[in-house]
Structure formats: C-alpha cells, structure tokens
Amino acid sequence: MSETGTAVPGPRAGGPTTVADPAESAWAEYVAAARALDGVRRAAATAAGEQARSVAAAREELTAVRERLAPQQSRLRDLGVPAMSLVPTPPEVTEAARSMAGGPSAVLAVLRAAGDWADAADDTLSARGLPRLARWPSRPRNLLVYGPLALVVPLLQLLLYAVAGPGPVTVLALLVGLPLPAVAFMLGWLAVGRVFRPRPTDRVDRTPRFGALVCLVPAVLTAAGLLLAMLPD
C-alpha cells in the first residue's frame, strides 16, 4: 500500500527463484511500473497542494494590497497628485505581467513586494515633521537638530563677554552655564524623536553619544577661549 492509498503489488510468492521465466519478468516490470506511477501520483499531489496554498496566499495578499492602495490613492489625490500618475502605464503593466508568468508562487512574490512598497509609501505619507529628512543617515540628520542647539550656549557666552567684559561676573556666569550643554542635549534628544519619527510606533536613532559631543564641544571650546582671554597679560 502506498502513501496515497494506492495498492502497489509486491513480488509474487512461490515459483522457482533460480529460473527466470517470461511470467516472472513481466511481473517484475509491472511492479516497477506501478511503483513509478505511484511516485508520479504522490509528486503531483504534493505539487497540487503547494500550488493551492500559493493561490490562497496570493488571494489574501492581493486583498491586503488593495485595501492598502485605496486610501493611499485617495490621499495622494487630496495632495494634488494627478489621477493619470496613479494609473500604471502600459510598459509597467507588461513588466508586471512578465514577472508573474511563473505561476502562483511568482504572483505571491510580486504581491509581497507590492506590500513592501505600500509600507514605504505609508511611512512617507504619515511622516511627521520632515519626512524627507527622516530618510537621511542618522548622524547628518540629527546634526540639523543638535547643531543649532549646541550653538546657543557659545553665543550666550560670547554675548555675555561682549556686554560685561572680562571680570568676576563673566567668570561666574561661565561657571553657572556649565550645565547648559546638557540642557541643549536633552532638548535635541527630544526634538529628534518628535521631528524625525515617521510613525508613532517607530523608533528613531537619536545618536546620543554623537549628540552629546556636538552639544558639549562648542561650549567647552568657547568657555576655554574666554577664560584664556580674561587671564592677565
């Protein structure tokens, strides 16, 4: 009995084993052919099952992609995108049909790729703050936030020195202002998370060490320069 329930004949019992007659040869050939046929049937059943699963998965993926694309299309129209730009061109349709010519498995792969593109489009459409900058590398992107905040402290130090001049008041102000780079870093850390987060559930790389260095170095260099300038000749 085979795995599919088909009865596969076994060797015939009885008869001489040393003398091969035409009946025994025919029976052996029949057994081999039956076993080969059973293997073909099992392979066909396995292939049919895999194809059915691929078809079902492709249908589910197609439904999910359609549900994703409908609100995106409506939102793009609200943003002023022409309707013609939202319809695939004939070359795009031809290329898509060619990529899906391999059967249900190929169709499922294309639909999953379309789902990934829909995810990327959702990230862009739902981005808060600066959506394009959110795709930049983390350090150059975060420098746009940490940099201006890091310059506030040196500017205040220079302004104080220009107004009060060298003296105890300026020295005291510089000492009191030592924690200000930490304040600038905390403000930058919070701002990076709010400005460059594509979606509320996403996590943003705030590069804390890089941000702390950016906020600390200008203030330390400016304070050291002012202290050196106030030293008696």
Tab-separated table of C-alpha atoms in Angstrom:
chain	number	residue	atom	x	y	z
A	1	MET	CA	0.000	0.000	0.000
A	2	SER	CA	1.451	3.425	-0.974
A	3	GLU	CA	1.166	6.683	0.986
A	4	THR	CA	-1.712	7.794	-1.267
A	5	GLY	CA	-3.741	4.664	-0.588
A	6	THR	CA	-2.898	3.057	-3.929
A	7	ALA	CA	-2.154	-0.626	-3.741
A	8	VAL	CA	1.294	-1.379	-5.124
A	9	PRO	CA	1.823	-5.038	-5.997
A	10	GLY	CA	4.686	-6.860	-4.382
A	11	PRO	CA	6.752	-9.744	-5.652
A	12	ARG	CA	4.850	-12.916	-6.440
A	13	ALA	CA	5.146	-15.661	-3.907
A	14	GLY	CA	6.092	-19.130	-4.918
A	15	GLY	CA	7.593	-20.435	-8.065
A	16	PRO	CA	11.197	-21.196	-8.788
A	17	THR	CA	13.681	-18.464	-7.920
A	18	THR	CA	16.558	-19.750	-9.923
A	19	VAL	CA	14.830	-19.946	-13.276
A	20	ALA	CA	13.579	-16.675	-14.783
A	21	ASP	CA	10.557	-17.269	-16.976
A	22	PRO	CA	8.634	-14.678	-19.051
A	23	ALA	CA	5.854	-14.517	-16.459
A	24	GLU	CA	8.256	-13.538	-13.668
A	25	SER	CA	9.922	-10.915	-15.863
A	26	ALA	CA	6.573	-9.428	-16.818
A	27	TRP	CA	5.516	-9.352	-13.180
A	28	ALA	CA	8.735	-7.541	-12.148
A	29	GLU	CA	8.238	-4.983	-14.879
A	30	TYR	CA	4.639	-4.467	-13.758
A	31	VAL	CA	5.705	-3.914	-10.142
A	32	ALA	CA	8.364	-1.370	-11.195
A	33	ALA	CA	5.902	0.481	-13.398
A	34	ALA	CA	3.282	0.562	-10.625
A	35	ARG	CA	5.779	1.955	-8.147
A	36	ALA	CA	6.939	4.596	-10.625
A	37	LEU	CA	3.318	5.566	-11.267
A	38	ASP	CA	2.701	5.839	-7.532
A	39	GLY	CA	5.720	8.137	-7.193
A	40	VAL	CA	4.418	10.327	-10.001
A	41	ARG	CA	0.993	10.482	-8.327
A	42	ARG	CA	2.499	11.470	-4.977
A	43	ALA	CA	4.680	14.149	-6.615
A	44	ALA	CA	1.668	15.516	-8.490
A	45	ALA	CA	-0.398	15.582	-5.285
A	46	THR	CA	2.375	17.456	-3.451
A	47	ALA	CA	2.755	19.966	-6.281
A	48	ALA	CA	-1.006	20.483	-6.438
A	49	GLY	CA	-1.139	21.088	-2.680
A	50	GLU	CA	1.703	23.623	-2.816
A	51	GLN	CA	0.064	25.377	-5.740
A	52	ALA	CA	-3.259	25.552	-3.899
A	53	ARG	CA	-1.557	27.062	-0.850
A	54	SER	CA	0.239	29.601	-3.051
A	55	VAL	CA	-3.047	30.552	-4.730
A	56	ALA	CA	-4.767	31.038	-1.357
A	57	ALA	CA	-1.863	33.116	-0.018
A	58	ALA	CA	-1.796	35.194	-3.218
A	59	ARG	CA	-5.519	35.937	-2.893
A	60	GLU	CA	-5.082	37.053	0.716
A	61	GLU	CA	-2.084	39.211	-0.228
A	62	LEU	CA	-3.991	40.739	-3.140
A	63	THR	CA	-6.870	41.685	-0.853
A	64	ALA	CA	-4.483	43.242	1.665
A	65	VAL	CA	-2.634	45.230	-1.020
A	66	ARG	CA	-5.903	46.530	-2.477
A	67	GLU	CA	-7.024	47.662	0.961
A	68	ARG	CA	-3.716	49.478	1.404
A	69	LEU	CA	-3.694	51.135	-2.003
A	70	ALA	CA	-7.226	52.547	-1.901
A	71	PRO	CA	-6.630	55.054	0.964
A	72	GLN	CA	-3.190	55.893	-0.410
A	73	GLN	CA	-4.688	56.767	-3.782
A	74	SER	CA	-7.323	58.940	-2.136
A	75	ARG	CA	-4.734	60.707	-0.020
A	76	LEU	CA	-2.439	61.341	-2.965
A	77	ARG	CA	-5.336	62.871	-4.875
A	78	ASP	CA	-6.006	65.154	-1.922
A	79	LEU	CA	-2.363	66.207	-2.044
A	80	GLY	CA	-2.775	67.247	-5.676
A	81	VAL	CA	-1.224	64.265	-7.482
A	82	PRO	CA	-2.766	63.936	-10.980
A	83	ALA	CA	-5.031	60.947	-11.484
A	84	MET	CA	-3.002	59.839	-14.532
A	85	SER	CA	0.074	59.460	-12.322
A	86	LEU	CA	-1.802	56.975	-10.128
A	87	VAL	CA	-2.570	54.584	-13.011
A	88	PRO	CA	0.128	52.145	-14.233
A	89	THR	CA	1.437	52.769	-17.727
A	90	PRO	CA	1.292	50.056	-20.422
A	91	PRO	CA	5.033	49.251	-20.096
A	92	GLU	CA	4.581	48.858	-16.337
A	93	VAL	CA	1.630	46.525	-16.862
A	94	THR	CA	3.640	44.473	-19.370
A	95	GLU	CA	6.584	44.188	-16.997
A	96	ALA	CA	4.317	43.178	-14.116
A	97	ALA	CA	2.645	40.502	-16.251
A	98	ARG	CA	6.038	39.179	-17.294
A	99	SER	CA	7.211	38.946	-13.694
A	100	MET	CA	4.093	36.964	-12.740
A	101	ALA	CA	4.312	34.465	-15.598
A	102	GLY	CA	5.897	31.848	-13.343
A	103	GLY	CA	2.639	30.828	-11.695
A	104	PRO	CA	1.092	31.373	-8.275
A	105	SER	CA	4.452	31.456	-6.475
A	106	ALA	CA	5.707	34.255	-8.712
A	107	VAL	CA	2.432	36.151	-8.268
A	108	LEU	CA	2.725	35.826	-4.496
A	109	ALA	CA	6.297	37.150	-4.576
A	110	VAL	CA	5.244	40.176	-6.642
A	111	LEU	CA	2.312	40.887	-4.327
A	112	ARG	CA	4.550	40.740	-1.272
A	113	ALA	CA	6.940	43.167	-2.932
A	114	ALA	CA	3.965	45.439	-3.607
A	115	GLY	CA	3.095	45.207	0.092
A	116	ASP	CA	6.607	46.376	0.986
A	117	TRP	CA	6.226	49.315	-1.390
A	118	ALA	CA	2.907	50.139	0.226
A	119	ASP	CA	4.610	50.119	3.631
A	120	ALA	CA	7.219	52.552	2.371
A	121	ALA	CA	4.502	54.777	0.918
A	122	ASP	CA	2.641	54.724	4.239
A	123	ASP	CA	5.810	55.769	6.042
A	124	THR	CA	6.223	58.716	3.693
A	125	LEU	CA	2.590	59.792	3.746
A	126	SER	CA	2.243	59.501	7.524
A	127	ALA	CA	5.610	61.060	8.315
A	128	ARG	CA	5.535	63.883	10.794
A	129	GLY	CA	7.801	66.895	10.747
A	130	LEU	CA	10.315	66.457	7.940
A	131	PRO	CA	9.521	63.234	6.047
A	132	ARG	CA	12.348	63.527	3.542
A	133	LEU	CA	14.958	64.266	6.165
A	134	ALA	CA	13.718	61.276	8.164
A	135	ARG	CA	15.254	59.053	5.443
A	136	TRP	CA	18.701	60.635	5.820
A	137	PRO	CA	21.544	58.850	7.639
A	138	SER	CA	21.081	59.322	11.370
A	139	ARG	CA	24.112	61.494	12.163
A	140	PRO	CA	23.762	64.119	9.400
A	141	ARG	CA	20.013	64.218	10.029
A	142	ASN	CA	20.350	64.631	13.801
A	143	LEU	CA	23.041	67.263	13.344
A	144	LEU	CA	20.332	69.542	11.962
A	145	VAL	CA	18.787	69.488	15.448
A	146	TYR	CA	21.774	69.142	17.755
A	147	GLY	CA	23.879	71.685	15.846
A	148	PRO	CA	21.713	74.799	16.292
A	149	LEU	CA	21.054	73.944	19.943
A	150	ALA	CA	24.781	73.454	20.520
A	151	LEU	CA	25.486	76.958	19.181
A	152	VAL	CA	23.073	78.638	21.593
A	153	VAL	CA	25.386	78.246	24.598
A	154	PRO	CA	28.521	79.642	22.893
A	155	LEU	CA	26.512	82.574	21.539
A	156	LEU	CA	25.231	83.363	25.023
A	157	GLN	CA	28.762	83.154	26.391
A	158	LEU	CA	30.116	85.485	23.736
A	159	LEU	CA	27.226	87.891	24.222
A	160	LEU	CA	27.827	87.971	27.967
A	161	TYR	CA	31.518	88.617	27.455
A	162	ALA	CA	30.779	91.400	24.995
A	163	VAL	CA	28.339	93.083	27.436
A	164	ALA	CA	30.031	92.532	30.794
A	165	GLY	CA	33.625	92.344	29.633
A	166	PRO	CA	36.318	90.435	31.491
A	167	GLY	CA	35.659	90.259	35.186
A	168	PRO	CA	34.238	88.200	38.030
A	169	VAL	CA	30.689	88.463	36.671
A	170	THR	CA	31.677	86.827	33.392
A	171	VAL	CA	33.666	84.110	35.164
A	172	LEU	CA	30.737	83.361	37.466
A	173	ALA	CA	28.339	83.260	34.519
A	174	LEU	CA	30.616	80.834	32.688
A	175	LEU	CA	30.716	78.534	35.713
A	176	VAL	CA	26.957	78.711	36.194
A	177	GLY	CA	26.459	77.962	32.485
A	178	LEU	CA	28.406	74.692	32.582
A	179	PRO	CA	25.201	72.556	32.728
A	180	LEU	CA	23.721	74.322	29.689
A	181	PRO	CA	25.252	71.879	27.138
A	182	ALA	CA	23.440	69.063	28.942
A	183	VAL	CA	20.192	71.020	28.672
A	184	ALA	CA	20.816	71.577	24.957
A	185	PHE	CA	21.445	67.848	24.505
A	186	MET	CA	18.214	66.870	26.249
A	187	LEU	CA	16.225	69.321	24.144
A	188	GLY	CA	17.851	67.942	20.990
A	189	TRP	CA	17.204	64.344	22.060
A	190	LEU	CA	13.504	65.078	22.487
A	191	ALA	CA	13.286	67.088	19.265
A	192	VAL	CA	14.903	64.350	17.156
A	193	GLY	CA	12.331	61.850	18.374
A	194	ARG	CA	9.430	64.120	17.507
A	195	VAL	CA	10.639	65.593	14.235
A	196	PHE	CA	12.114	62.543	12.520
A	197	ARG	CA	9.699	59.789	13.602
A	198	PRO	CA	7.798	58.557	10.515
A	199	ARG	CA	5.075	56.893	12.575
A	200	PRO	CA	4.201	56.984	16.283
A	201	THR	CA	5.146	53.311	16.689
A	202	ASP	CA	8.574	53.668	15.067
A	203	ARG	CA	11.828	54.159	16.923
A	204	VAL	CA	14.328	56.784	15.820
A	205	ASP	CA	18.083	56.528	16.210
A	206	ARG	CA	18.849	59.624	18.293
A	207	THR	CA	22.644	59.005	18.252
A	208	PRO	CA	23.010	60.113	21.915
A	209	ARG	CA	26.814	59.969	22.056
A	210	PHE	CA	27.152	61.957	18.869
A	211	GLY	CA	24.574	64.483	20.081
A	212	ALA	CA	26.269	64.896	23.462
A	213	LEU	CA	29.597	65.503	21.746
A	214	VAL	CA	28.084	68.048	19.372
A	215	CYS	CA	26.457	69.949	22.251
A	216	LEU	CA	29.495	69.822	24.544
A	217	VAL	CA	32.463	70.664	22.325
A	218	PRO	CA	31.441	74.183	21.160
A	219	ALA	CA	30.525	75.285	24.693
A	220	VAL	CA	33.765	73.929	26.180
A	221	LEU	CA	35.933	75.499	23.493
A	222	THR	CA	34.191	78.863	23.807
A	223	ALA	CA	34.441	78.858	27.602
A	224	ALA	CA	38.119	77.921	27.458
A	225	GLY	CA	38.806	80.674	24.939
A	226	LEU	CA	37.047	83.300	27.044
A	227	LEU	CA	38.884	82.238	30.193
A	228	LEU	CA	42.188	82.477	28.362
A	229	ALA	CA	41.186	85.903	27.053
A	230	MET	CA	40.447	87.084	30.611
A	231	LEU	CA	43.783	85.960	32.007
A	232	PRO	CA	46.047	88.859	32.904
A	233	ASP	CA	48.781	89.570	30.368
